[in-house]
């Protein structure tokens, strides 16, 4: 991406805007754990937040539309016997979530479609193999029913949830604690950041280390695939104790492509990458700001765009999948910031500033990953690799499998898919008026719904004139105007 084409990009002026108080989530007893995890997971239906709990571990699951104050008596998922350290939603099932805990277990839970009405105690899967507390979990990006876990015993397990409760793959290549796990787009490679300051690229089926790097001036804490650019990004601290991010060539980890210092903070920098827009977001734990950049495959690789600033520090972050964004306001990314000091979960939207139009903005919403698996767990374990199925955010779109030929129809080609869950206009968020006793619903016929607004107003005036026996207005077909 040249400097000229970068400035012509529609994402050059992306701005971040936090939700107003009425559209945030108040009264959450957010965990005070010092573990460097997100503690929040989001999908278009539910939000899961790890909470404080005496005598065990718990997390709360609330509806995305349940804004405002959350009752302290709200039902929770409380089947762990120690503090919960991480939660992740199944990318292919909005009703299934996995959690890991200091009690050395990984549990999988099924959430009712209407949400929790009572405390959930019994998981659908209880995975017992780690000998020490489990710190990280990660779902496979394209295969169904595959879950990865990492613990303080320095082991990484792959679980197959549609069969036995024992790990199908054990990776023993780390001698110290694994700090971060990241799959590439098709799940054929696994990148890890370890406490020994090394970055490893591993073949996840066999556990074989393909590449290993230890850069003397970079203490890595987080790792992330920039798979469409064939790069890796890591965040951590320099030898001068400066927070920094580093870009690596995926084919050669002997020397970084770019090394850039950020500040002298002490919190972990969480990286988030949007391959659809080629934008990188860097959010520090304990910071109130979020930096965002445009990333390209040519030098200087990274272009600083802007920075969202807030006086409230964030202790964790959740990210809404693309299919849950509000396309009516050209929203391209949405965080959910955990503000522990306020017991608040605050949505933060990044939007492209442009006037609303009736058409679908295809230039800022390319085909994106769908919530359908590309293959089964058995197919992946047998050696197959498939990229994610793609979908358009245009309402009533169909799934697209990039691996299929033109003569092979997609499995869901004839199934009408529901439109994405569109939230209220982020610029005019108010309390939900439908909860008022004075709220009344209405409907229009199919013919009226398809008619333009000007035609509906003309029809209404003609009916009114007929009822009160006034002279009917004359209509000009060319200008769509009328006069008495």
Coordinates of C-alpha atoms in Angstrom, one line a residue:
X1 CA 0.0 0.0 0.0
X2 CA 1.6 3.2 -1.1
X3 CA 1.3 6.5 0.8
X4 CA -1.0 7.9 -1.8
X5 CA -3.3 4.8 -1.9
X6 CA -3.3 4.7 1.9
X7 CA -4.6 8.3 2.2
X8 CA -7.3 7.5 -0.4
X9 CA -8.4 4.5 1.8
X10 CA -11.9 4.8 3.3
X11 CA -10.4 3.8 6.7
X12 CA -8.0 6.8 6.9
X13 CA -10.5 8.8 9.0
X14 CA -11.9 6.0 11.2
X15 CA -13.0 7.4 14.6
X16 CA -13.8 5.7 17.9
X17 CA -16.9 6.6 19.9
X18 CA -17.9 5.1 23.3
X19 CA -21.6 4.3 24.0
X20 CA -23.6 6.7 26.1
X21 CA -24.4 5.7 29.6
X22 CA -27.8 4.2 28.8
X23 CA -26.3 1.8 26.3
X24 CA -23.5 0.5 28.6
X25 CA -23.8 -2.4 31.1
X26 CA -23.7 -1.3 34.8
X27 CA -23.4 -3.1 38.1
X28 CA -21.1 -5.9 36.9
X29 CA -18.8 -7.3 39.6
X30 CA -15.8 -7.7 37.3
X31 CA -13.0 -9.9 38.3
X32 CA -9.9 -8.4 40.0
X33 CA -7.7 -11.2 38.7
X34 CA -4.1 -10.3 37.8
X35 CA -4.1 -12.8 34.9
X36 CA -3.3 -11.1 31.6
X37 CA -6.4 -12.2 29.8
X38 CA -9.4 -10.4 28.3
X39 CA -12.0 -11.7 30.8
X40 CA -14.8 -10.9 28.3
X41 CA -16.2 -12.7 25.3
X42 CA -18.8 -11.4 22.9
X43 CA -21.0 -12.8 20.0
X44 CA -24.0 -11.2 18.3
X45 CA -26.4 -12.7 21.0
X46 CA -24.6 -12.8 24.3
X47 CA -21.8 -11.2 26.4
X48 CA -19.8 -13.2 28.9
X49 CA -17.9 -11.5 31.6
X50 CA -15.7 -13.1 34.3
X51 CA -16.9 -11.9 37.7
X52 CA -15.8 -12.0 41.3
X53 CA -17.1 -15.0 43.2
X54 CA -16.5 -16.2 46.8
X55 CA -16.0 -19.9 47.2
X56 CA -15.4 -20.7 43.5
X57 CA -15.3 -19.2 40.1
X58 CA -18.1 -17.8 37.9
X59 CA -18.9 -15.7 34.9
X60 CA -22.1 -13.9 33.9
X61 CA -23.8 -14.3 30.5
X62 CA -26.2 -11.5 29.5
X63 CA -28.0 -10.6 26.3
X64 CA -26.3 -8.0 24.1
X65 CA -29.6 -6.0 24.2
X66 CA -29.7 -6.1 28.0
X67 CA -28.2 -2.6 28.5
X68 CA -28.4 -0.6 31.6
X69 CA -28.0 -1.9 35.1
X70 CA -27.5 -5.6 35.6
X71 CA -29.1 -7.1 38.7
X72 CA -26.6 -8.4 41.3
X73 CA -28.9 -11.5 41.5
X74 CA -28.6 -12.2 37.8
X75 CA -28.0 -15.9 37.0
X76 CA -24.4 -17.0 36.5
X77 CA -22.3 -19.9 35.2
X78 CA -20.7 -21.1 38.5
X79 CA -19.6 -24.7 38.0
X80 CA -15.8 -24.0 38.7
X81 CA -14.4 -24.5 42.1
X82 CA -11.7 -21.8 41.7
X83 CA -11.3 -18.5 39.9
X84 CA -12.2 -18.5 36.1
X85 CA -9.2 -17.3 34.0
X86 CA -10.5 -17.3 30.4
X87 CA -13.8 -17.6 28.5
X88 CA -14.3 -18.0 24.7
X89 CA -17.5 -18.4 22.6
X90 CA -17.6 -21.1 20.0
X91 CA -17.2 -19.3 16.6
X92 CA -19.8 -21.6 15.0
X93 CA -22.3 -21.8 17.8
X94 CA -23.5 -18.7 19.6
X95 CA -25.0 -20.9 22.4
X96 CA -21.8 -22.7 23.4
X97 CA -19.0 -21.3 25.5
X98 CA -15.8 -22.7 26.9
X99 CA -14.1 -21.6 30.2
X100 CA -10.9 -22.5 32.0
X101 CA -10.0 -22.1 35.6
X102 CA -7.5 -22.3 38.4
X103 CA -9.1 -25.6 39.4
X104 CA -7.1 -27.3 36.5
X105 CA -10.2 -27.9 34.4
X106 CA -11.7 -26.8 31.0
X107 CA -15.5 -26.8 30.9
X108 CA -17.9 -26.3 28.0
X109 CA -21.3 -24.9 28.6
X110 CA -24.6 -24.8 26.6
X111 CA -26.5 -21.5 27.1
X112 CA -30.3 -21.6 26.6
X113 CA -31.5 -19.5 23.6
X114 CA -33.4 -17.2 25.9
X115 CA -30.5 -16.7 28.3
X116 CA -29.9 -17.9 31.8
X117 CA -32.9 -18.0 34.1
X118 CA -31.1 -19.8 37.0
X119 CA -27.5 -20.5 37.9
X120 CA -25.8 -23.0 35.5
X121 CA -23.9 -25.6 37.4
X122 CA -23.5 -28.6 35.1
X123 CA -21.3 -28.3 32.0
X124 CA -21.9 -30.3 28.8
X125 CA -18.2 -31.2 28.8
X126 CA -15.8 -31.4 31.8
X127 CA -12.2 -31.8 30.5
X128 CA -9.7 -33.0 33.0
X129 CA -6.0 -33.6 32.0
X130 CA -4.0 -30.6 33.1
X131 CA -2.1 -30.9 36.4
X132 CA -1.9 -27.2 37.1
X133 CA -4.3 -24.2 36.6
X134 CA -5.4 -23.6 33.0
X135 CA -4.7 -20.1 31.7
X136 CA -5.6 -20.1 28.0
X137 CA -8.2 -21.6 25.7
X138 CA -8.7 -21.1 22.0
X139 CA -11.2 -22.5 19.4
X140 CA -10.0 -23.8 16.1
X141 CA -10.9 -21.2 13.4
X142 CA -12.3 -23.5 10.7
X143 CA -13.0 -27.0 12.1
X144 CA -15.9 -27.9 14.3
X145 CA -15.6 -29.2 17.9
X146 CA -11.8 -28.6 18.3
X147 CA -10.6 -26.7 21.4
X148 CA -7.1 -25.8 22.4
X149 CA -6.0 -25.3 26.1
X150 CA -2.7 -24.3 27.8
X151 CA -1.9 -24.5 31.5
X152 CA 0.9 -23.7 34.0
X153 CA 2.1 -27.3 33.5
X154 CA 3.6 -26.0 30.2
X155 CA 1.5 -28.3 28.1
X156 CA -0.8 -27.5 25.3
X157 CA -3.8 -29.9 24.7
X158 CA -6.1 -30.2 21.7
X159 CA -9.6 -31.5 22.7
X160 CA -12.1 -33.1 20.4
X161 CA -15.5 -32.3 21.9
X162 CA -17.6 -34.7 19.7
X163 CA -15.8 -37.7 21.1
X164 CA -14.0 -38.7 24.3
X165 CA -13.0 -36.4 27.1
X166 CA -9.2 -37.0 26.7
X167 CA -7.0 -34.8 24.6
X168 CA -6.3 -36.0 21.0
X169 CA -3.1 -34.0 20.7
X170 CA -0.5 -33.1 23.4
X171 CA 2.2 -30.5 22.6
X172 CA 5.2 -30.7 24.9
X173 CA 7.6 -28.3 23.2
X174 CA 7.6 -25.6 25.8
X175 CA 9.8 -25.6 28.9
X176 CA 8.1 -22.5 30.5
X177 CA 4.6 -21.0 30.7
X178 CA 2.9 -20.2 27.4
X179 CA 1.7 -16.6 27.5
X180 CA -0.3 -16.5 24.2
X181 CA -1.7 -18.8 21.5
X182 CA -2.7 -17.8 18.0
X183 CA -3.9 -19.9 15.0
X184 CA -3.5 -18.8 11.4
X185 CA -6.6 -18.5 9.2
X186 CA -7.0 -22.2 8.3
X187 CA -5.7 -23.6 11.6
X188 CA -2.7 -25.3 10.0
X189 CA -0.1 -23.3 12.0
X190 CA 0.0 -22.4 15.7
X191 CA 2.1 -19.5 17.0
X192 CA 3.0 -19.3 20.7
X193 CA 4.7 -16.7 22.9
X194 CA 6.5 -18.2 25.9
X195 CA 7.9 -16.9 29.1
X196 CA 11.4 -17.9 27.9
X197 CA 11.1 -14.9 25.4
X198 CA 10.8 -17.2 22.4
X199 CA 8.3 -17.2 19.6
X200 CA 7.5 -20.6 18.1
X201 CA 5.6 -21.6 15.0
X202 CA 4.3 -25.1 15.5
X203 CA 2.5 -27.7 13.4
X204 CA -0.4 -28.3 15.7
X205 CA -1.2 -31.9 14.6
X206 CA 2.2 -33.2 15.4
X207 CA 3.6 -30.6 17.8
X208 CA 6.7 -30.2 15.7
X209 CA 8.4 -26.8 15.9
X210 CA 8.8 -25.3 12.4
X211 CA 10.5 -22.0 13.4
X212 CA 11.8 -20.5 16.6
X213 CA 13.0 -17.0 17.3
X214 CA 14.4 -15.2 20.3
X215 CA 15.2 -11.6 19.7
X216 CA 17.5 -10.2 22.4
X217 CA 15.9 -6.8 22.6
X218 CA 12.3 -8.0 22.6
X219 CA 10.6 -9.7 25.6
X220 CA 7.4 -11.1 23.9
X221 CA 4.1 -11.3 25.7
X222 CA 1.5 -11.5 22.9
X223 CA 1.6 -13.0 19.4
X224 CA -0.8 -12.6 16.5
X225 CA -1.0 -13.9 12.9
X226 CA -1.4 -11.3 10.2
X227 CA -2.3 -14.1 7.9
X228 CA -3.3 -12.2 4.8
X229 CA 0.0 -10.3 4.8
X230 CA 2.1 -13.4 5.7
X231 CA 3.4 -11.7 8.8
X232 CA 3.5 -12.2 12.6
X233 CA 3.0 -9.4 15.1
X234 CA 4.2 -9.6 18.6
X235 CA 3.9 -7.1 21.5
X236 CA 6.0 -6.9 24.6
X237 CA 8.8 -4.9 26.2
X238 CA 12.2 -3.8 24.9
X239 CA 15.5 -4.2 26.8
X240 CA 15.0 -0.6 28.0
X241 CA 11.6 -1.6 29.5
X242 CA 9.7 0.3 26.7
X243 CA 6.4 -1.3 25.5
X244 CA 6.7 -2.1 21.8
X245 CA 5.3 -4.1 18.9
X246 CA 7.4 -6.0 16.4
X247 CA 6.5 -7.3 12.9
X248 CA 8.0 -10.6 11.6
X249 CA 8.2 -12.2 8.3
X250 CA 6.3 -15.5 8.5
X251 CA 9.0 -17.3 6.4
X252 CA 12.0 -16.0 8.4
X253 CA 12.0 -15.2 12.1
X254 CA 15.7 -14.6 12.4
X255 CA 15.3 -10.8 12.3
X256 CA 12.2 -8.6 12.6
X257 CA 10.9 -6.5 9.8
X258 CA 9.9 -3.6 12.1
X259 CA 10.4 -2.8 15.8
X260 CA 8.6 0.2 17.2
X261 CA 8.5 1.5 20.8
X262 CA 5.2 2.8 22.2
X263 CA 5.6 4.1 25.7
X264 CA 7.0 3.3 29.1
X265 CA 3.9 1.6 30.5
X266 CA 3.9 -1.6 32.4
X267 CA 0.7 -3.3 31.3
X268 CA 0.4 -5.9 28.6
X269 CA -0.4 -4.7 25.1
X270 CA -3.3 -6.7 23.6
X271 CA -3.2 -6.7 19.7
X272 CA -6.3 -7.1 17.6
X273 CA -6.2 -7.4 13.8
X274 CA -9.0 -7.0 11.3
X275 CA -8.0 -8.7 8.0
X276 CA -11.0 -7.2 6.2
X277 CA -9.8 -3.6 6.7
X278 CA -6.1 -4.3 7.3
X279 CA -6.3 -2.4 10.6
X280 CA -4.4 -3.1 13.7
X281 CA -5.6 -2.1 17.2
X282 CA -3.3 -2.0 20.2
X283 CA -4.9 -1.7 23.7
X284 CA -2.9 -1.8 26.9
X285 CA -4.2 -3.4 30.1
X286 CA -4.6 -0.6 32.6
X287 CA -4.6 2.0 29.9
X288 CA -7.5 4.3 28.8
X289 CA -6.3 4.7 25.2
X290 CA -6.4 2.4 22.1
X291 CA -4.1 3.1 19.2
X292 CA -5.0 2.0 15.7
X293 CA -3.0 1.6 12.6
X294 CA -3.2 0.6 8.9
X295 CA -1.0 -2.3 8.0
X296 CA 0.4 -3.1 4.5
X297 CA 2.8 -5.6 3.0
X298 CA 5.4 -3.0 1.9
X299 CA 7.5 -0.6 3.8
X300 CA 7.0 1.2 6.1
X301 CA 4.4 -1.6 6.8
X302 CA 2.5 0.3 9.5
X303 CA 0.8 3.7 9.3
X304 CA -0.5 5.3 12.5
X305 CA -4.1 6.4 12.1
X306 CA -5.3 7.8 15.4
X307 CA -5.8 7.1 19.1
X308 CA -8.9 6.8 21.1
X309 CA -8.4 8.3 24.6
X310 CA -10.3 7.9 27.8
X311 CA -9.7 8.7 31.4
X312 CA -11.0 5.3 32.6
X313 CA -8.5 2.4 32.5
X314 CA -9.5 -0.9 30.9
X315 CA -8.8 -4.2 32.6
X316 CA -10.0 -6.4 29.7
X317 CA -11.6 -6.3 26.3
X318 CA -14.1 -8.2 24.2
X319 CA -14.6 -7.9 20.5
X320 CA -17.8 -8.3 18.5
X321 CA -17.6 -10.5 15.4
X322 CA -18.1 -8.8 12.1
X323 CA -21.6 -10.3 11.6
X324 CA -22.7 -8.4 14.7
X325 CA -21.7 -4.9 13.7
X326 CA -24.1 -2.1 12.8
X327 CA -23.7 -1.5 9.1
X328 CA -26.1 1.4 9.1
X329 CA -23.5 3.6 10.7
X330 CA -20.6 2.1 8.9
X331 CA -19.2 0.4 12.0
X332 CA -16.0 -1.5 11.2
X333 CA -14.9 -2.7 14.7
X334 CA -16.4 -2.8 18.2
X335 CA -14.7 -3.3 21.5
X336 CA -16.4 -4.0 24.9
X337 CA -14.1 -2.4 27.5
X338 CA -14.1 -3.7 31.1
X339 CA -13.9 -0.7 33.5
X340 CA -13.3 -2.4 36.8
X341 CA -13.2 0.8 38.8
X342 CA -16.7 1.6 37.7
X343 CA -18.1 -2.0 37.5
X344 CA -18.9 -1.0 33.9
X345 CA -18.8 -2.7 30.5
X346 CA -18.6 0.0 27.9
X347 CA -19.1 -0.6 24.1
X348 CA -16.7 1.3 22.0
X349 CA -17.4 1.5 18.2
X350 CA -15.0 2.4 15.4
X351 CA -16.9 3.9 12.4
X352 CA -16.1 5.3 9.0
X353 CA -17.5 8.8 9.1
X354 CA -19.9 9.1 6.1
X355 CA -23.4 10.0 5.4
X356 CA -26.0 7.3 5.6
X357 CA -27.2 5.9 2.3
X358 CA -29.7 3.4 1.3
X359 CA -27.2 1.2 -0.5
X360 CA -24.9 -1.4 1.0
X361 CA -21.3 0.1 1.5
X362 CA -19.4 -2.7 -0.2
X363 CA -16.1 -0.8 -0.1
X364 CA -15.8 -1.1 3.7
X365 CA -17.5 -4.5 4.1
X366 CA -15.8 -7.1 2.0
X367 CA -16.5 -10.8 2.3
X368 CA -15.8 -11.9 5.9
X369 CA -15.5 -15.1 7.9
X370 CA -18.9 -16.8 8.4
X371 CA -20.2 -18.6 11.5
X372 CA -20.2 -22.0 9.7
X373 CA -17.3 -24.5 10.0
X374 CA -15.4 -25.3 6.8
X375 CA -14.8 -29.0 7.9
X376 CA -15.2 -31.5 10.7
X377 CA -12.8 -32.2 13.4
X378 CA -12.0 -35.6 11.8
X379 CA -11.2 -34.0 8.5
X380 CA -8.7 -31.6 10.1
X381 CA -7.1 -34.4 12.2
X382 CA -6.6 -36.4 9.0
X383 CA -4.5 -33.6 7.5
X384 CA -7.0 -31.4 5.5
X385 CA -6.6 -27.7 5.6
X386 CA -9.4 -25.3 4.5
X387 CA -9.8 -21.6 4.9
X388 CA -12.9 -20.1 6.5
X389 CA -16.2 -20.0 4.7
X390 CA -17.0 -16.4 3.7
X391 CA -20.2 -14.4 3.9
X392 CA -21.3 -10.9 3.0
X393 CA -22.7 -8.6 5.6
X394 CA -25.4 -7.6 3.1
X395 CA -28.8 -8.8 4.5
X396 CA -30.0 -12.1 3.2
X397 CA -26.6 -13.1 1.8
X398 CA -25.3 -16.6 1.2
X399 CA -22.2 -18.4 2.5
X400 CA -19.3 -18.7 0.0
X401 CA -16.8 -21.5 0.2
X402 CA -13.6 -20.3 -1.5
X403 CA -12.4 -24.0 -1.8
X404 CA -15.4 -25.0 -4.0
X405 CA -15.3 -24.9 -7.8
X406 CA -17.9 -23.2 -9.9
X407 CA -19.8 -26.5 -10.5
X408 CA -19.9 -27.5 -6.9
X409 CA -22.8 -25.9 -5.0
X410 CA -22.2 -24.8 -1.4
X411 CA -23.9 -26.8 1.3
X412 CA -26.0 -23.9 2.5
X413 CA -26.7 -22.4 -1.0
X414 CA -30.4 -23.0 -0.9
X415 CA -30.9 -22.0 2.7
X416 CA -32.0 -18.5 3.4
X417 CA -29.8 -17.1 6.1
X418 CA -31.0 -14.5 8.6
X419 CA -29.7 -11.0 8.3
X420 CA -27.0 -9.9 10.8
X421 CA -28.2 -8.6 14.2
X422 CA -28.4 -4.9 13.7
X423 CA -28.2 -2.8 16.9
X424 CA -29.7 0.6 17.4
X425 CA -28.0 3.7 15.8
X426 CA -24.9 4.2 17.8
X427 CA -25.1 8.0 17.5
X428 CA -28.7 8.2 18.9
X429 CA -28.6 5.5 21.6
X430 CA -31.3 5.9 24.1
X431 CA -33.1 3.7 26.6
X432 CA -35.3 1.0 25.2
X433 CA -38.7 2.7 24.6
X434 CA -40.4 -0.7 23.9
X435 CA -40.3 -1.4 27.7
X436 CA -42.7 1.6 28.3
X437 CA -46.4 0.9 29.0
X438 CA -47.3 3.4 26.4
X439 CA -45.6 1.5 23.6
X440 CA -47.8 0.3 20.8
X441 CA -46.7 -1.7 17.8
X442 CA -47.9 -1.3 14.3
X443 CA -47.4 -3.0 10.9
X444 CA -47.8 -2.1 7.3
X445 CA -48.9 -4.2 4.4
X446 CA -46.4 -5.5 1.8
X447 CA -47.5 -3.0 -0.8
X448 CA -47.1 -0.1 1.5
X449 CA -43.8 -1.3 2.8
X450 CA -42.4 -1.5 -0.7
X451 CA -43.7 2.0 -1.7
X452 CA -41.5 5.0 -1.5
X453 CA -42.0 7.4 1.4
X454 CA -43.4 10.2 -0.9
X455 CA -46.0 7.8 -2.4
X456 CA -47.1 6.7 1.0
X457 CA -47.7 10.3 2.1
X458 CA -49.7 10.9 -1.1
X459 CA -51.9 7.9 -0.5
X460 CA -52.5 9.0 3.1
X461 CA -53.6 12.4 2.0
X462 CA -56.0 11.0 -0.7
X463 CA -57.6 8.8 2.0
X464 CA -57.9 11.7 4.3
X465 CA -59.6 13.8 1.6
X466 CA -62.0 11.0 0.8
X467 CA -63.1 10.7 4.5
X468 CA -63.7 14.3 5.1
X469 CA -65.1 15.0 1.6
X470 CA -62.5 17.7 0.8
X471 CA -61.3 18.3 -2.8
X472 CA -58.7 15.7 -3.7
X473 CA -55.2 17.0 -4.5
X474 CA -53.9 16.9 -8.0
X475 CA -50.6 14.9 -8.3
X476 CA -47.8 15.7 -10.7
X477 CA -46.4 12.4 -11.9
X478 CA -43.1 13.9 -12.9
X479 CA -42.3 15.7 -9.7
X480 CA -44.2 13.5 -7.2
X481 CA -45.7 16.7 -5.7
X482 CA -49.3 17.6 -5.1
X483 CA -51.4 20.8 -4.6
X484 CA -55.0 21.6 -3.6

